[in-house]
C-alpha cells in the first residue's frame, strides 16, 4: 500500500512516500533553520507562512522522487497533533485537499507516536511489548507499547523537554541555533571532561517516571553567567551576581560534556525504573530529535544490551521531524481500522 505522509507541526515542512509502512520510497524535508536563527527559536507566525510557501513543492518532490504518479497514492497520512496550530493547519489542509481530490482515505497521526515508529523505517518490524522513549524538542516521555498503535504513557517531563534544555544550554553557551547538534559537537570533542561540573539529576522521588530538566538548565546558567545571591537590603530587589569564571573554549566544552552526562543519567534512571515497574519487554524503542545525540545513542545501546532488549533507534535522518514516520505509522493505524474524514482537526497537544 502506497501512503503519502505530510508533516508540518513545527519548523519542518515534510512529505514522504512509504510503502507498506516501512519501505521509504522518498522523504523530503524543507527546514526553516535560517528563518528562525536570528530569534534563537521558532517564531510561530514565520513558521506557518514558510510552510504555506513550500508545502506544494515539497509534496510534488516527494511524489517525483518516489517515481510514482499521484493516482498511485492509496492513502494520505497527516500529522495533525501536537504542534503549532498555524503550522499544523497548513499540512492538514493540504492533506485534506489531496485526500478529497484523489478519493483516498485520510488518516490523522499523532506526531509524538510517529516518532516511536521512525526506528522501524527501512528496517524490520520491532518486537513488542516494548518500552518507548520520545526525546524531542517538545516532549520527553516514556511509554509502554503493546504494538505500534497501542501505547500508554508512563511518564513525561513536568517542565522543559530535553531538546528544549539542549537548545537553551546552547544559547547560554553562545553556541547558537539549532542547539542540540552544537552541544553534541562541543561536548563530544577531544579532551572533554564530563565530570568537570556536577550538574543535578532530577529524581522526583523514588518511583516517579517523570522527567524534569529545568533545574539542570538553571544549574548550567548559574555556572556560566554566575549565581544570583539574595539582596542584602530587604525590600531592595537588587541581585548580586557572583562573578563567573571566563568561558574559555575548554570550559564551554566541559560544561557541554557535563550537561550531557547529566541528561544521560536522568534518561537511564527513568528507563531503569520503568523496566522495573512494568516488567519484561522485548525492545526499547527510541525516537525524537534528541535521539540523534551521539552520547545518548551510545548510552542507550549499552543500556539495551545490558537489559537484553533490542534497541530500535532511528537512522539520523529519521530522528528529526520527517513525514516518513507519519506515513509509516499512518499505514499501521489504517490497518488497525483508523480512517478520518474532512472534519479532522489540528490539535496543539498530543493524545498519547
Ligand atoms: O523531534 P524534533 O525534530 O522536533 C520535535 O518534535 O520537537 O526534535 C528537535 C530537537 C531540538 O531541540 C534539537 O536541538 C534536538 O532535537 N536535537 C539534538 C540533536 N539533534 C537535534 N539534541 C541533542 N543532540 C543532537 N545531536
Ligand atoms: Zn518531532
Coordinates of C-alpha atoms and ligand atoms in Angstrom, one line a residue:
X1 CA 0.0 0.0 0.0
X2 CA 1.4 3.4 -1.0
X3 CA 0.9 6.1 1.6
X4 CA 1.8 9.8 1.2
X5 CA 2.7 11.3 4.5
X6 CA 2.6 15.1 5.3
X7 CA 4.2 16.8 8.3
X8 CA 4.2 20.5 9.2
X9 CA 3.8 20.6 13.0
X10 CA 6.8 22.9 13.8
X11 CA 9.5 24.3 11.6
X12 CA 10.0 21.5 9.1
X13 CA 7.8 21.1 6.0
X14 CA 7.9 17.4 5.0
X15 CA 6.3 14.9 2.7
X16 CA 7.2 11.3 2.1
X17 CA 6.1 8.2 0.2
X18 CA 6.2 5.0 2.2
X19 CA 5.2 1.5 1.0
X20 CA 3.6 -0.9 3.5
X21 CA 4.6 1.2 6.4
X22 CA 8.3 0.6 6.4
X23 CA 9.8 0.9 2.9
X24 CA 10.6 4.6 2.4
X25 CA 10.4 5.5 -1.3
X26 CA 11.1 9.2 -0.7
X27 CA 11.4 11.6 2.2
X28 CA 11.6 15.3 1.6
X29 CA 12.2 17.7 4.5
X30 CA 12.4 21.5 3.9
X31 CA 13.9 23.0 7.1
X32 CA 13.4 26.6 8.2
X33 CA 16.5 26.9 10.4
X34 CA 17.8 30.1 8.7
X35 CA 14.4 31.9 9.1
X36 CA 14.4 31.4 12.9
X37 CA 18.1 31.6 13.7
X38 CA 18.2 35.3 14.5
X39 CA 15.4 34.9 17.0
X40 CA 17.0 31.9 18.8
X41 CA 13.9 29.8 18.5
X42 CA 10.9 29.1 16.3
X43 CA 8.6 32.0 15.6
X44 CA 5.1 30.5 15.0
X45 CA 3.8 33.1 12.5
X46 CA 7.0 32.9 10.4
X47 CA 6.8 29.1 10.5
X48 CA 3.2 28.9 9.2
X49 CA 3.9 31.3 6.4
X50 CA 7.0 29.4 5.4
X51 CA 5.1 26.1 5.4
X52 CA 2.5 27.6 3.1
X53 CA 5.1 28.8 0.7
X54 CA 6.8 25.4 0.2
X55 CA 4.2 22.7 1.0
X56 CA 3.1 22.1 -2.6
X57 CA 6.7 22.0 -3.8
X58 CA 7.6 19.5 -1.1
X59 CA 4.7 17.2 -1.8
X60 CA 5.4 17.3 -5.6
X61 CA 9.1 16.5 -4.9
X62 CA 8.2 13.5 -2.7
X63 CA 5.9 12.1 -5.4
X64 CA 8.5 12.7 -8.1
X65 CA 11.4 11.2 -6.1
X66 CA 9.3 8.1 -5.3
X67 CA 8.9 7.6 -9.0
X68 CA 5.1 7.3 -8.8
X69 CA 2.1 9.3 -10.1
X70 CA -0.4 10.9 -7.8
X71 CA -3.0 8.4 -8.9
X72 CA -0.9 5.6 -7.4
X73 CA -1.3 7.0 -3.9
X74 CA -3.7 4.9 -1.8
X75 CA -3.9 6.9 1.4
X76 CA -2.8 10.2 2.9
X77 CA -1.4 10.3 6.4
X78 CA -1.0 13.6 8.1
X79 CA 0.5 14.8 11.4
X80 CA -2.5 16.7 12.9
X81 CA -1.3 16.9 16.5
X82 CA 0.6 18.1 18.5
X83 CA 2.3 21.3 17.3
X84 CA 1.9 24.9 16.5
X85 CA -1.6 25.4 15.4
X86 CA -0.9 27.6 12.4
X87 CA 1.8 25.2 11.2
X88 CA -0.4 22.1 11.6
X89 CA -3.2 23.7 9.7
X90 CA -1.1 24.1 6.5
X91 CA -0.2 20.4 6.3
X92 CA -3.7 19.3 7.4
X93 CA -5.4 21.5 4.7
X94 CA -3.0 20.1 2.0
X95 CA -3.7 16.5 3.2
X96 CA -7.5 17.0 3.2
X97 CA -7.4 18.6 -0.3
X98 CA -5.3 15.6 -1.7
X99 CA -7.5 13.0 0.1
X100 CA -10.6 14.6 -1.4
X101 CA -9.2 15.1 -4.9
X102 CA -7.8 11.6 -5.2
X103 CA -10.7 9.9 -3.4
X104 CA -8.4 8.1 -1.0
X105 CA -8.6 7.7 2.8
X106 CA -7.2 10.3 5.2
X107 CA -5.5 9.2 8.4
X108 CA -4.6 11.6 11.2
X109 CA -1.4 10.7 13.0
X110 CA -0.1 11.9 16.4
X111 CA 3.4 13.2 15.8
X112 CA 4.8 12.0 19.1
X113 CA 3.5 8.5 18.5
X114 CA 5.0 8.7 15.0
X115 CA 8.5 9.4 16.5
X116 CA 8.2 5.9 18.0
X117 CA 7.7 4.4 14.5
X118 CA 10.7 6.2 12.9
X119 CA 13.1 3.4 14.1
X120 CA 11.1 0.9 12.0
X121 CA 11.6 2.7 8.7
X122 CA 13.7 0.8 6.2
X123 CA 14.2 -1.9 8.9
X124 CA 12.3 -5.0 10.2
X125 CA 9.3 -4.9 12.4
X126 CA 10.1 -4.0 16.0
X127 CA 9.3 -6.7 18.6
X128 CA 6.6 -5.9 21.1
X129 CA 5.9 -5.4 24.0
X130 CA 8.3 -2.5 24.1
X131 CA 9.4 0.3 26.2
X132 CA 9.2 3.6 24.3
X133 CA 11.2 6.8 24.8
X134 CA 10.4 10.0 23.0
X135 CA 13.1 12.7 23.4
X136 CA 12.4 15.7 21.2
X137 CA 12.3 19.5 21.3
X138 CA 8.7 19.4 22.6
X139 CA 8.4 16.1 24.5
X140 CA 10.3 13.8 26.9
X141 CA 8.1 10.8 27.6
X142 CA 8.3 7.1 28.4
X143 CA 5.7 4.7 27.1
X144 CA 4.7 1.1 27.4
X145 CA 3.8 -0.2 23.9
X146 CA 1.7 -3.4 23.1
X147 CA 2.1 -2.6 19.4
X148 CA 2.8 0.4 17.2
X149 CA -0.7 1.6 17.6
X150 CA -1.4 0.7 21.3
X151 CA 0.5 2.6 23.9
X152 CA 0.2 4.1 27.3
X153 CA 2.2 6.9 28.8
X154 CA 4.2 6.1 31.9
X155 CA 5.8 9.4 32.5
X156 CA 6.6 12.8 30.9
X157 CA 8.5 15.9 31.7
X158 CA 6.9 18.2 34.2
X159 CA 8.7 21.3 32.8
X160 CA 11.2 21.5 29.9
X161 CA 11.5 18.9 27.3
X162 CA 15.1 17.5 26.9
X163 CA 15.5 19.1 23.5
X164 CA 14.4 22.4 24.9
X165 CA 17.1 22.1 27.6
X166 CA 19.7 21.3 24.8
X167 CA 18.6 24.4 22.9
X168 CA 18.7 26.7 26.0
X169 CA 22.0 25.4 27.1
X170 CA 23.4 26.1 23.6
X171 CA 22.1 29.6 23.9
X172 CA 23.6 30.1 27.3
X173 CA 26.9 28.8 25.9
X174 CA 26.7 31.1 22.9
X175 CA 26.6 28.2 20.5
X176 CA 23.6 29.4 18.6
X177 CA 20.6 27.6 17.0
X178 CA 19.8 24.8 16.4
X179 CA 21.3 24.0 19.8
X180 CA 21.2 20.2 20.1
X181 CA 23.7 19.3 17.4
X182 CA 26.0 22.1 18.6
X183 CA 26.1 21.0 22.2
X184 CA 26.6 17.4 21.0
X185 CA 29.6 18.5 18.9
X186 CA 31.0 20.8 21.6
X187 CA 30.7 18.2 24.4
X188 CA 31.9 15.3 22.4
X189 CA 35.2 17.0 21.5
X190 CA 38.6 15.5 22.2
X191 CA 39.6 16.0 25.9
X192 CA 36.1 17.0 27.1
X193 CA 35.8 16.3 30.8
X194 CA 32.2 15.3 31.6
X195 CA 32.9 15.3 35.3
X196 CA 34.2 18.9 35.4
X197 CA 30.8 20.1 36.7
X198 CA 28.5 18.1 38.9
X199 CA 25.1 19.0 37.4
X200 CA 21.9 17.8 39.2
X201 CA 19.9 14.8 38.0
X202 CA 16.3 15.2 39.0
X203 CA 14.7 12.1 40.5
X204 CA 11.3 13.4 41.6
X205 CA 11.0 10.9 44.4
X206 CA 11.7 7.2 44.4
X207 CA 9.1 5.9 42.0
X208 CA 8.4 8.7 39.5
X209 CA 8.8 8.1 35.8
X210 CA 8.5 11.8 35.1
X211 CA 11.4 14.0 33.9
X212 CA 12.4 17.5 35.0
X213 CA 15.1 19.4 33.1
X214 CA 14.6 22.9 34.3
X215 CA 16.8 22.6 37.4
X216 CA 19.6 21.2 35.2
X217 CA 19.2 24.1 32.8
X218 CA 19.4 26.6 35.6
X219 CA 22.5 25.0 37.1
X220 CA 24.2 25.4 33.7
X221 CA 23.0 29.1 33.6
X222 CA 24.5 29.8 37.0
X223 CA 27.7 28.1 36.1
X224 CA 28.1 30.2 33.0
X225 CA 26.7 33.5 34.0
X226 CA 27.1 33.4 37.8
X227 CA 24.7 32.7 40.6
X228 CA 22.4 35.5 41.8
X229 CA 22.6 36.0 45.5
X230 CA 19.7 37.2 47.6
X231 CA 19.6 41.0 48.1
X232 CA 21.4 42.3 51.2
X233 CA 19.0 45.1 51.9
X234 CA 15.4 43.8 52.5
X235 CA 12.9 45.4 50.1
X236 CA 15.6 46.2 47.5
X237 CA 15.4 43.7 44.7
X238 CA 19.0 44.1 43.6
X239 CA 20.6 40.9 42.6
X240 CA 24.3 40.5 43.1
X241 CA 25.8 38.2 40.6
X242 CA 28.7 36.1 41.8
X243 CA 31.4 36.6 39.1
X244 CA 31.7 33.5 37.0
X245 CA 34.9 32.2 35.6
X246 CA 35.6 33.4 32.0
X247 CA 34.2 31.0 29.4
X248 CA 37.2 29.6 27.6
X249 CA 36.6 27.2 24.8
X250 CA 37.7 24.4 27.2
X251 CA 35.2 25.5 29.8
X252 CA 32.4 25.6 27.1
X253 CA 33.4 22.1 26.1
X254 CA 33.4 20.8 29.7
X255 CA 30.1 22.4 30.5
X256 CA 28.5 20.8 27.4
X257 CA 30.0 17.4 28.2
X258 CA 28.9 17.6 31.9
X259 CA 25.4 18.7 30.9
X260 CA 25.1 15.7 28.5
X261 CA 26.3 13.4 31.2
X262 CA 23.5 14.6 33.5
X263 CA 20.9 14.2 30.7
X264 CA 22.2 10.7 30.1
X265 CA 21.9 9.8 33.8
X266 CA 18.4 11.2 34.0
X267 CA 17.2 9.3 31.0
X268 CA 18.8 6.0 32.0
X269 CA 17.5 6.4 35.6
X270 CA 13.9 6.7 34.4
X271 CA 14.2 3.9 31.9
X272 CA 15.6 1.6 34.6
X273 CA 12.7 2.4 36.8
X274 CA 10.2 1.9 34.0
X275 CA 11.5 -1.5 33.3
X276 CA 11.3 -2.4 37.0
X277 CA 7.8 -1.2 37.3
X278 CA 6.3 -2.6 34.1
X279 CA 8.1 -6.0 33.7
X280 CA 9.7 -7.7 30.8
X281 CA 9.9 -6.1 27.4
X282 CA 11.3 -7.2 24.1
X283 CA 12.6 -3.9 22.8
X284 CA 13.5 -0.3 23.7
X285 CA 12.1 2.0 21.0
X286 CA 13.5 5.5 20.9
X287 CA 12.6 8.5 18.8
X288 CA 12.7 12.2 18.5
X289 CA 15.4 14.8 17.6
X290 CA 17.5 14.2 20.7
X291 CA 17.8 10.5 19.7
X292 CA 20.4 11.9 17.2
X293 CA 22.7 12.8 20.1
X294 CA 25.9 10.8 19.8
X295 CA 26.5 10.3 23.5
X296 CA 22.9 9.2 24.2
X297 CA 22.9 6.8 21.3
X298 CA 25.9 5.1 22.7
X299 CA 24.5 5.0 26.2
X300 CA 21.1 3.6 25.1
X301 CA 22.9 0.9 23.1
X302 CA 24.8 -0.1 26.2
X303 CA 21.7 0.0 28.4
X304 CA 19.6 -2.1 26.0
X305 CA 22.4 -4.6 25.7
X306 CA 22.7 -4.9 29.4
X307 CA 18.9 -5.4 29.8
X308 CA 18.7 -7.9 26.9
X309 CA 16.4 -5.6 24.8
X310 CA 16.5 -4.9 21.1
X311 CA 17.3 -1.3 20.6
X312 CA 15.1 0.3 17.9
X313 CA 16.5 3.7 17.2
X314 CA 16.0 5.7 14.0
X315 CA 18.7 6.4 11.4
X316 CA 19.9 10.0 11.9
X317 CA 17.7 11.3 9.1
X318 CA 14.6 9.9 10.7
X319 CA 15.4 11.3 14.2
X320 CA 14.4 14.8 13.5
X321 CA 10.9 15.7 12.2
X322 CA 10.0 14.0 8.9
X323 CA 7.0 12.7 7.1
X324 CA 8.2 9.1 6.5
X325 CA 7.4 8.3 10.2
X326 CA 3.9 9.9 9.7
X327 CA 3.2 7.8 6.5
X328 CA 4.6 4.7 8.2
X329 CA 2.5 4.9 11.3
X330 CA -0.4 6.1 9.2
X331 CA -0.3 2.8 7.4
X332 CA -0.3 0.9 10.7
X333 CA -3.2 2.9 12.0
X334 CA -5.1 2.4 8.8
X335 CA -4.6 -1.4 9.0
X336 CA -6.0 -1.3 12.6
X337 CA -9.1 0.4 11.3
X338 CA -8.5 4.2 11.7
X339 CA -9.8 6.4 9.0
X340 CA -10.6 10.1 9.4
X341 CA -12.8 12.4 7.3
X342 CA -12.6 16.1 6.3
X343 CA -13.6 17.2 9.8
X344 CA -10.3 16.1 11.2
X345 CA -8.9 19.0 13.4
X346 CA -5.5 20.3 14.2
X347 CA -4.8 19.9 17.9
X348 CA -2.0 21.6 19.8
X349 CA -1.4 18.8 22.3
X350 CA -0.5 15.2 22.0
X351 CA -3.1 12.5 22.5
X352 CA -0.6 10.0 23.9
Ligands
LIG1 O1 11.9 15.7 17.1 P1 12.3 17.1 16.7 O2 12.9 17.4 15.3 O3 11.2 18.1 16.9 C1 10.2 18.0 17.9 O4 9.3 17.2 17.7 O5 10.3 18.7 18.9 O6 13.4 17.5 17.8 C2 14.1 18.7 17.8 C3 15.0 18.7 19.0 C4 15.7 20.1 19.1 O7 15.6 20.5 20.4 C5 17.2 19.8 18.8 O8 18.1 20.7 19.4 C6 17.3 18.4 19.2 O9 16.1 17.8 18.8 N1 18.5 17.7 18.6 C7 19.5 17.3 19.3 C8 20.4 16.7 18.4 N2 19.9 16.9 17.1 C9 18.7 17.5 17.3 N3 19.7 17.2 20.6 C10 20.9 16.7 21.0 N4 21.8 16.2 20.2 C11 21.7 16.2 18.9 N5 22.6 15.7 18.0
LIG2 ZN1 9.1 15.9 16.5

